[in-house]
Amino acid sequence: MKSEVIDQFVESHGEQYAAISDTIWRYAELGYQERDSSRIHIDNLKVSGFSVREGVAGIPTAFIAEAGSGGPVIGILGEFDALSGLSQSSMAVSCMPSVEIANGNGHGCGHHLLGVSAHLAAVTVKNLLESYGLPGTVRFYGCPAEEGGWGKSFMAREGVFDDLDAALTWHPWTVNAIWNKHTLAVKQAYFRFSGISAHAGYSPHLGRSALDAVELMNVGSNYLREHIIPSARVHYAVTNAGGVAPNVVQPKAEVLYMIRAPRNSDVNEVFERVCNVARGAALMTSCELEIKVHSACSNLVFNDVLNRTMQTNLERFSGTAYREEELAFAASMHRTVRAEELEVAGRDLLSVWKDPKPLFDGVVPLSGERGQIHGSTDVGDVSWITPTAQCFTACFAYGTSAHSWQWVAQGKSSIAHKGMLIAAKTIAGTAMDLMVNPNLLKEARRELERQRGGKPYVCPIPANVEPPLAALVA
Ligand SMILES: [Zn+2]
């Protein structure tokens, strides 16, 4: 497939899709609440000739759009959820809430760009299959609530990725690179304690404090940290402190735990020990305990066969020239970054980028070294089901961090739009390489089978856990 064909198709749609991305930036809807964001995607996909199945896996904002016929079947994954409390004025170089965003949220992880670029890649692949009269099916997966809701994992439990030959996606970042680092598997669960209310001054001996139980559980978990594998992470948020009255013994209290570790089996082991700590806290306070799993997602396994194909495409389509004003804006953003943030950002790049500038304009070589990111993504579940690859492209000034006001501020910039188009071209180019080269898909599948050790994918979310559709605490 000639690069110019993909390049021209994507560029000719660039303005239209940048406008959709900007609109979703303004909607800034939290996980599982992305009604307007998924609607704009669905409407545009229908106009582009895709058939769309809505409400997938019992999630109103999850959808699958499909075009083409026969095999291979390539899935392209898109997201569109925002983060709470991150409202930020576009293009401002200091932290100030946006007057455009009414709900106080912000696209601090660039998922407005992520979904739209993946969508444009799917439209591009459909157009190419039709233009060249090629067999093959392209699917765009509208995946809600990546931020802590793990929408893809719930979708995976329903089997919607099972018949894919490969899945492709990307993430907005500050560099152009292939994602070849491991992520951590996650399990989240609510620990709900029930005690007995009482007058805290007159008759505290008659009360049993659920808030005491939460506090003791947290203390116990903090002691537990030293005795679990170092790569595991245990986070918590008190989601119900039992009210605001100190003169009442709190009869109900709740804490949400998030446990991360390299593999699902590690997560389950740490989770069981945290459950024991909770049981101990309940025993100490004579409270009842209910444990309710909220969600989970698997660690990511990457696929070298697909990564190499995607790297070739990333190198084909990177190389954007930036205008003076773009470089100046990136430089002003770069100045807001603390030295230690720059050091973290540069750790992986020092060997390839000797003189870091405010904007990354190269491509990080594909390394055989496997690092570990101590974060998580629900792409992990898809990667255990079908060979999966994803790239990063430079959408934000070098050194600025995900989940920050700086990323929200840069989310509608022409730099972000350029990064979004590089990703669309890279994904479309990779998908077309796979469409016309069945041997690549066979090799990629063999690699996945080796990694799975002959075992089938098992979704880490228990069958009786419903998607947590109420607004997420992001
Ligand atoms: Zn993200």
Coordinates of C-alpha atoms and ligand atoms in Angstrom, one line a residue:
M1 CA 0.0 0.0 0.0
K2 CA 1.5 3.3 -1.1
S3 CA 2.2 5.7 1.7
E4 CA 0.9 8.6 -0.3
V5 CA -2.6 7.1 -0.6
I6 CA -2.9 6.8 3.2
D7 CA -1.2 10.1 3.7
Q8 CA -3.6 12.0 1.3
F9 CA -6.8 10.4 2.6
V10 CA -5.9 11.2 6.3
E11 CA -4.7 14.7 5.5
S12 CA -7.8 15.5 3.5
H13 CA -10.0 14.6 6.5
G14 CA -7.7 16.2 9.0
E15 CA -9.7 19.3 9.7
Q16 CA -13.0 17.5 9.9
Y17 CA -11.7 15.0 12.5
A18 CA -9.7 17.7 14.5
A19 CA -13.1 19.5 14.9
I20 CA -14.7 16.3 16.3
S21 CA -11.7 15.8 18.7
D22 CA -12.1 19.4 19.9
T23 CA -15.8 18.9 20.5
I24 CA -15.1 15.8 22.6
W25 CA -12.4 17.8 24.5
R26 CA -15.2 20.2 25.4
Y27 CA -17.7 17.5 26.4
A28 CA -15.1 16.1 28.8
E29 CA -17.4 13.2 30.0
L30 CA -16.3 10.8 32.7
G31 CA -16.1 7.0 32.2
Y32 CA -19.4 5.3 31.4
Q33 CA -21.1 8.8 31.2
E34 CA -19.7 9.5 27.7
R35 CA -23.1 9.9 26.1
D36 CA -22.4 12.9 23.8
S37 CA -18.9 11.7 23.0
S38 CA -20.0 8.2 21.9
R39 CA -22.9 9.8 20.0
I40 CA -20.7 12.0 17.9
H41 CA -18.5 9.0 17.0
I42 CA -21.5 6.8 16.2
D43 CA -23.2 9.4 14.0
N44 CA -20.0 10.0 12.1
L45 CA -19.3 6.3 11.6
K46 CA -22.8 5.7 10.3
V47 CA -22.4 8.6 7.8
S48 CA -19.1 7.0 6.8
G49 CA -20.9 3.7 5.9
F50 CA -20.3 1.6 9.0
S51 CA -22.9 -0.5 10.6
V52 CA -23.0 0.1 14.3
R53 CA -24.0 -2.0 17.3
E54 CA -24.7 0.1 20.4
G55 CA -24.9 -0.8 24.1
V56 CA -22.3 -3.5 23.9
A57 CA -21.7 -5.6 27.0
G58 CA -24.6 -3.9 28.8
I59 CA -22.7 -0.6 28.6
P60 CA -24.8 2.2 27.0
T61 CA -21.7 4.1 25.7
A62 CA -19.9 1.0 24.3
F63 CA -20.3 0.3 20.6
I64 CA -18.8 -1.6 17.7
A65 CA -18.8 -0.2 14.2
E66 CA -18.0 -2.5 11.3
A67 CA -17.3 -2.2 7.5
G68 CA -16.1 -4.6 4.8
S69 CA -16.6 -8.3 4.5
G70 CA -14.7 -11.5 5.1
G71 CA -11.3 -11.9 6.6
P72 CA -8.9 -10.8 7.9
V73 CA -10.8 -9.0 10.7
I74 CA -8.8 -6.1 12.2
G75 CA -10.1 -4.3 15.3
I76 CA -9.1 -0.7 16.0
L77 CA -9.7 0.5 19.6
G78 CA -10.8 4.0 20.6
E79 CA -11.5 5.7 23.9
F80 CA -13.2 9.0 24.8
D81 CA -13.4 9.4 28.6
A82 CA -12.1 12.4 30.6
L83 CA -10.8 12.9 34.1
S84 CA -12.6 14.6 37.0
G85 CA -11.4 17.9 38.3
L86 CA -9.0 18.7 35.4
S87 CA -10.9 21.4 33.7
Q88 CA -8.3 23.7 32.1
S89 CA -8.3 26.6 29.6
S90 CA -7.1 25.6 26.2
M91 CA -3.7 27.0 25.2
A92 CA -3.2 28.7 28.6
V93 CA 0.3 28.2 30.0
S94 CA -0.7 28.3 33.6
C95 CA -3.3 26.3 35.6
M96 CA -6.7 27.9 35.2
P97 CA -10.2 26.2 34.8
S98 CA -11.8 26.4 31.4
V99 CA -14.9 28.5 30.8
E100 CA -15.8 26.2 27.8
I101 CA -16.2 23.1 30.0
A102 CA -19.2 23.2 32.3
N103 CA -18.7 20.0 34.3
G104 CA -15.2 20.7 35.8
N105 CA -13.7 17.7 34.0
G106 CA -10.8 17.6 31.6
H107 CA -9.2 15.5 28.9
G108 CA -6.0 15.0 30.9
C109 CA -5.1 11.8 29.1
G110 CA -5.8 12.9 25.6
H111 CA -8.6 10.3 25.0
H112 CA -10.5 12.8 22.9
L113 CA -7.6 12.5 20.4
L114 CA -7.2 8.8 20.9
G115 CA -10.8 7.9 19.9
V116 CA -11.0 10.2 17.0
S117 CA -7.6 9.2 15.5
A118 CA -8.5 5.5 15.8
H119 CA -11.9 6.3 14.2
L120 CA -10.2 8.1 11.3
A121 CA -7.9 5.1 10.9
A122 CA -10.9 2.8 10.6
V123 CA -12.5 5.0 8.0
T124 CA -9.3 5.1 6.1
V125 CA -9.0 1.3 6.1
K126 CA -12.6 1.0 4.9
N127 CA -11.9 3.4 2.1
L128 CA -8.7 1.5 1.0
L129 CA -10.4 -1.9 1.1
E130 CA -13.1 -0.5 -1.1
S131 CA -10.8 1.3 -3.5
Y132 CA -8.6 -1.7 -4.0
G133 CA -11.4 -4.2 -4.0
L134 CA -9.8 -6.2 -1.1
P135 CA -11.5 -8.6 1.2
G136 CA -11.4 -7.9 4.9
T137 CA -13.3 -6.4 7.8
V138 CA -12.4 -3.4 9.8
R139 CA -14.0 -2.8 13.2
F140 CA -13.9 0.3 15.3
Y141 CA -14.5 -0.5 19.0
G142 CA -15.9 2.5 21.0
C143 CA -14.5 1.6 24.4
P144 CA -15.7 3.6 27.4
A145 CA -14.1 4.2 30.8
E146 CA -10.5 3.3 30.3
E147 CA -9.7 5.5 33.3
G148 CA -10.4 3.1 36.2
G149 CA -13.6 1.6 34.8
W150 CA -11.8 -0.8 32.5
G151 CA -14.5 -0.8 29.8
K152 CA -12.5 -3.0 27.4
S153 CA -12.2 -5.7 30.1
F154 CA -16.0 -5.9 30.5
M155 CA -16.3 -6.0 26.7
A156 CA -13.7 -8.7 26.6
R157 CA -15.7 -10.8 29.1
E158 CA -18.6 -10.7 26.5
G159 CA -16.3 -12.2 23.9
V160 CA -16.5 -9.2 21.4
F161 CA -12.8 -9.4 20.6
D162 CA -12.7 -13.2 20.2
D163 CA -12.9 -13.3 16.4
L164 CA -10.3 -10.6 15.7
D165 CA -7.1 -11.5 13.8
A166 CA -5.4 -8.5 15.4
A167 CA -6.2 -5.3 17.3
L168 CA -4.4 -1.9 17.0
T169 CA -4.5 1.3 18.9
W170 CA -2.4 4.1 20.2
H171 CA -2.0 6.7 23.0
P172 CA -1.3 10.4 22.7
W173 CA 2.1 11.1 24.3
T174 CA 5.2 13.3 24.0
V175 CA 7.2 11.1 21.7
N176 CA 6.7 8.9 18.7
A177 CA 7.3 5.3 19.8
I178 CA 5.9 1.8 20.0
W179 CA 4.5 0.7 23.3
N180 CA 6.7 -2.2 24.3
K181 CA 6.5 -2.0 28.0
H182 CA 4.6 -4.2 30.4
T183 CA 1.7 -2.7 32.4
L184 CA 0.3 -3.9 35.7
A185 CA -2.9 -5.9 36.1
V186 CA -5.5 -4.4 38.4
K187 CA -8.3 -5.3 40.7
Q188 CA -10.5 -2.8 42.4
A189 CA -13.0 -3.6 45.2
Y190 CA -15.1 -1.8 47.7
F191 CA -14.8 -2.8 51.4
R192 CA -18.0 -1.8 53.1
F193 CA -18.2 -1.9 56.9
S194 CA -21.4 -1.8 58.9
G195 CA -21.5 -1.0 62.7
I196 CA -23.9 0.5 65.1
S197 CA -24.6 4.2 65.5
A198 CA -24.6 5.8 68.9
H199 CA -24.2 9.1 70.7
A200 CA -20.4 9.6 70.6
G201 CA -20.4 11.4 74.0
Y202 CA -23.3 9.9 76.0
S203 CA -23.1 6.2 75.0
P204 CA -20.1 5.5 72.7
H205 CA -19.8 2.0 74.4
L206 CA -23.1 1.1 72.6
G207 CA -21.7 2.0 69.2
R208 CA -19.6 0.1 66.8
S209 CA -17.6 2.4 64.4
A210 CA -17.4 1.5 60.7
L211 CA -15.1 4.4 60.3
D212 CA -12.7 2.9 62.8
A213 CA -12.8 -0.3 60.7
V214 CA -11.8 1.6 57.6
E215 CA -9.0 3.4 59.4
L216 CA -7.7 0.1 60.9
M217 CA -7.9 -1.6 57.5
N218 CA -5.9 1.2 55.9
V219 CA -3.3 1.0 58.7
G220 CA -3.1 -2.8 58.3
S221 CA -2.7 -2.4 54.5
N222 CA 0.1 0.1 54.9
Y223 CA 2.0 -2.4 57.1
L224 CA 1.3 -5.1 54.5
R225 CA 3.1 -3.1 51.8
E226 CA 6.6 -4.1 53.0
H227 CA 5.7 -7.8 52.6
I228 CA 4.3 -7.9 49.1
I229 CA 6.2 -8.1 45.8
P230 CA 7.9 -4.7 45.2
S231 CA 6.3 -4.2 41.8
A232 CA 2.8 -4.4 43.3
R233 CA 0.9 -1.2 44.2
V234 CA -1.9 -0.8 46.7
H235 CA -3.9 2.5 46.5
Y236 CA -7.1 3.4 48.3
A237 CA -9.7 6.2 48.6
V238 CA -12.2 6.5 51.4
T239 CA -15.5 6.7 49.5
N240 CA -17.7 7.0 52.6
A241 CA -16.3 8.3 55.8
G242 CA -19.6 7.8 57.6
G243 CA -20.9 11.4 57.4
V244 CA -19.8 14.7 58.8
A245 CA -21.0 14.5 62.4
P246 CA -18.2 13.7 64.9
N247 CA -20.7 13.3 67.7
V248 CA -22.2 10.2 66.0
V249 CA -20.5 6.8 66.0
Q250 CA -20.4 6.2 62.2
P251 CA -22.5 3.1 61.4
K252 CA -21.5 2.8 57.7
A253 CA -18.1 3.5 56.0
E254 CA -16.5 2.4 52.8
V255 CA -13.1 2.3 51.2
L256 CA -12.3 1.6 47.6
Y257 CA -9.0 -0.3 47.0
M258 CA -7.0 -0.6 43.8
I259 CA -4.4 -3.3 43.7
R260 CA -1.9 -3.6 40.9
A261 CA 0.7 -6.2 40.2
P262 CA 2.5 -7.6 37.1
R263 CA 0.1 -10.5 36.5
N264 CA -3.5 -11.3 37.4
S265 CA -2.3 -14.2 39.6
D266 CA -0.1 -11.7 41.6
V267 CA -3.0 -9.3 41.9
N268 CA -5.3 -12.0 43.3
E269 CA -2.7 -13.1 45.8
V270 CA -2.2 -9.5 47.2
F271 CA -6.0 -9.0 47.0
E272 CA -6.6 -12.0 49.2
R273 CA -4.2 -10.7 51.8
V274 CA -5.9 -7.2 51.7
C275 CA -9.2 -9.0 52.3
N276 CA -7.7 -10.7 55.3
V277 CA -6.6 -7.3 56.7
A278 CA -10.2 -6.1 56.1
R279 CA -11.6 -9.1 58.0
G280 CA -9.2 -8.4 60.8
A281 CA -10.4 -4.8 61.0
A282 CA -14.0 -6.0 61.1
L283 CA -13.2 -8.4 63.9
M284 CA -11.4 -5.7 65.9
T285 CA -14.3 -3.3 65.6
S286 CA -17.2 -5.8 65.8
C287 CA -18.4 -4.6 62.4
E288 CA -19.9 -6.5 59.5
L289 CA -17.9 -6.5 56.3
E290 CA -19.0 -6.7 52.7
I291 CA -16.4 -7.0 49.9
K292 CA -17.7 -6.0 46.4
V293 CA -15.4 -6.3 43.4
H294 CA -15.7 -3.1 41.3
S295 CA -13.6 -4.0 38.2
A296 CA -10.4 -5.5 37.0
C297 CA -8.0 -5.6 34.1
S298 CA -5.2 -7.7 32.9
N299 CA -1.5 -6.8 32.3
L300 CA -0.5 -6.1 28.7
V301 CA 1.4 -8.6 26.6
F302 CA 2.9 -7.1 23.5
N303 CA 3.4 -8.7 20.2
D304 CA 6.8 -8.3 18.5
V305 CA 5.5 -9.3 15.1
L306 CA 2.9 -6.5 15.2
N307 CA 5.2 -4.1 16.9
R308 CA 7.8 -4.4 14.1
T309 CA 5.1 -3.8 11.5
M310 CA 3.8 -0.8 13.4
Q311 CA 7.3 0.6 13.9
T312 CA 7.8 0.5 10.1
N313 CA 4.6 2.4 9.6
L314 CA 5.4 4.9 12.4
E315 CA 8.7 5.6 10.6
R316 CA 6.8 6.0 7.3
F317 CA 4.4 8.6 8.6
S318 CA 6.3 10.6 11.3
G319 CA 8.5 13.5 10.4
T320 CA 6.1 16.4 10.9
A321 CA 7.5 19.9 10.4
Y322 CA 6.5 22.3 13.2
R323 CA 5.8 26.0 12.7
E324 CA 7.6 28.7 14.7
E325 CA 4.5 29.5 16.8
E326 CA 4.1 25.8 17.6
L327 CA 7.6 25.5 18.8
A328 CA 7.2 28.7 20.8
F329 CA 4.0 27.3 22.5
A330 CA 5.7 24.0 23.2
A331 CA 8.7 25.9 24.7
S332 CA 6.4 27.8 27.0
M333 CA 4.7 24.6 28.1
H334 CA 8.1 23.0 28.6
R335 CA 9.0 25.8 31.0
T336 CA 6.2 24.8 33.3
V337 CA 7.7 21.3 33.8
R338 CA 9.8 20.6 36.9
A339 CA 13.3 19.2 36.6
E340 CA 12.3 15.9 38.2
E341 CA 9.4 15.5 35.7
L342 CA 11.9 16.1 32.8
E343 CA 14.2 13.5 34.3
V344 CA 11.4 10.9 34.5
A345 CA 10.3 11.7 30.9
G346 CA 13.9 11.4 29.6
R347 CA 14.9 8.2 31.2
D348 CA 14.0 6.1 28.2
L349 CA 15.2 8.6 25.7
L350 CA 18.6 9.6 26.8
S351 CA 20.3 7.1 24.6
V352 CA 18.4 8.2 21.4
W353 CA 17.8 11.9 22.0
K354 CA 20.9 13.7 23.2
D355 CA 19.5 17.2 23.0
P356 CA 15.9 17.2 24.2
K357 CA 13.9 20.0 22.6
P358 CA 10.3 21.1 23.6
L359 CA 8.9 19.0 20.8
F360 CA 9.9 15.5 19.9
D361 CA 10.2 15.1 16.1
G362 CA 11.9 11.8 15.7
V363 CA 10.9 8.1 16.2
V364 CA 12.2 6.1 19.1
P365 CA 13.9 3.0 17.7
L366 CA 12.1 -0.3 18.6
S367 CA 14.1 -1.8 21.4
G368 CA 14.3 -5.4 22.4
E369 CA 14.4 -4.3 26.1
R370 CA 11.2 -4.7 28.0
G371 CA 10.5 -2.2 30.6
Q372 CA 7.7 -2.0 33.1
I373 CA 5.2 0.8 33.4
H374 CA 3.7 0.9 36.9
G375 CA 0.4 2.0 35.4
S376 CA -2.3 -0.1 33.8
T377 CA -4.5 -0.2 30.6
D378 CA -7.5 -2.2 29.7
V379 CA -5.9 -2.8 26.3
G380 CA -4.2 -5.6 28.4
D381 CA -7.3 -7.8 28.2
V382 CA -7.5 -7.4 24.5
S383 CA -3.8 -8.3 24.2
W384 CA -4.4 -11.7 25.8
I385 CA -7.2 -12.5 23.3
T386 CA -5.8 -11.3 20.0
P387 CA -2.4 -10.1 18.8
T388 CA -2.3 -6.4 19.8
A389 CA 0.0 -3.4 19.1
Q390 CA -0.1 0.2 20.0
C391 CA 2.0 3.3 19.3
F392 CA 2.5 6.6 21.0
T393 CA 2.7 9.8 19.0
A394 CA 4.0 13.3 20.0
C395 CA 0.9 15.4 20.8
F396 CA 2.2 17.3 23.8
A397 CA 5.4 19.2 24.7
Y398 CA 8.2 16.9 25.8
G399 CA 8.3 16.4 29.5
T400 CA 4.7 17.3 30.2
S401 CA 2.9 14.6 32.1
A402 CA -0.3 12.6 31.5
H403 CA -3.2 13.5 33.9
S404 CA -2.0 17.1 34.2
W405 CA -3.5 20.5 33.4
Q406 CA -0.7 20.9 30.8
W407 CA -2.1 18.0 28.8
V408 CA -5.6 19.5 28.9
A409 CA -4.3 22.9 27.9
Q410 CA -2.5 21.4 24.8
G411 CA -5.4 19.0 23.8
K412 CA -6.8 21.3 21.1
S413 CA -3.5 22.6 19.8
S414 CA -2.3 22.1 16.2
I415 CA 0.5 20.0 17.7
A416 CA -2.0 17.6 19.2
H417 CA -3.9 17.5 15.9
K418 CA -0.7 16.7 14.0
G419 CA 0.1 13.9 16.4
M420 CA -3.4 12.5 16.0
L421 CA -3.0 12.3 12.2
I422 CA 0.4 10.6 12.5
A423 CA -1.3 8.0 14.7
A424 CA -4.3 7.6 12.2
K425 CA -1.8 7.0 9.3
T426 CA 0.3 4.6 11.3
I427 CA -2.7 2.5 12.4
A428 CA -4.2 2.5 8.9
G429 CA -0.9 1.6 7.4
T430 CA -0.3 -1.2 9.9
A431 CA -3.9 -2.5 9.4
M432 CA -3.4 -2.6 5.6
D433 CA -0.1 -4.4 5.9
L434 CA -1.9 -7.1 8.0
M435 CA -4.9 -7.2 5.6
V436 CA -2.7 -8.1 2.6
N437 CA -0.2 -10.3 4.4
P438 CA -1.8 -13.3 6.1
N439 CA 1.6 -14.7 7.1
L440 CA 2.2 -11.7 9.4
L441 CA -1.1 -12.5 11.2
K442 CA -0.3 -16.2 11.4
E443 CA 3.1 -15.4 13.0
A444 CA 1.6 -12.8 15.3
R445 CA -1.0 -15.4 16.5
R446 CA 1.7 -18.0 17.0
E447 CA 3.6 -15.5 19.2
L448 CA 0.5 -14.9 21.3
E449 CA -0.2 -18.6 21.7
R450 CA 3.4 -19.0 23.0
Q451 CA 2.8 -16.2 25.5
R452 CA -0.4 -17.8 26.7
G453 CA 1.3 -21.1 27.1
G454 CA -1.6 -22.9 25.5
K455 CA -4.1 -21.6 28.1
P456 CA -7.3 -19.7 27.1
Y457 CA -7.9 -16.0 28.2
V458 CA -9.7 -15.8 31.5
C459 CA -11.3 -12.4 32.2
P460 CA -10.2 -11.2 35.7
I461 CA -13.7 -9.7 36.3
P462 CA -15.9 -12.2 38.1
A463 CA -19.1 -13.2 36.1
N464 CA -21.4 -11.6 38.7
V465 CA -19.8 -8.1 38.6
E466 CA -21.8 -5.6 36.6
P467 CA -20.0 -2.7 34.8
P468 CA -19.9 0.2 37.4
L469 CA -22.0 2.5 35.3
A470 CA -22.5 5.2 38.0
A471 CA -20.0 8.1 37.7
L472 CA -16.5 7.0 38.4
V473 CA -14.2 8.6 40.9
A474 CA -11.4 9.2 38.4
Ligands
ZN1 ZN -4.9 7.3 28.8

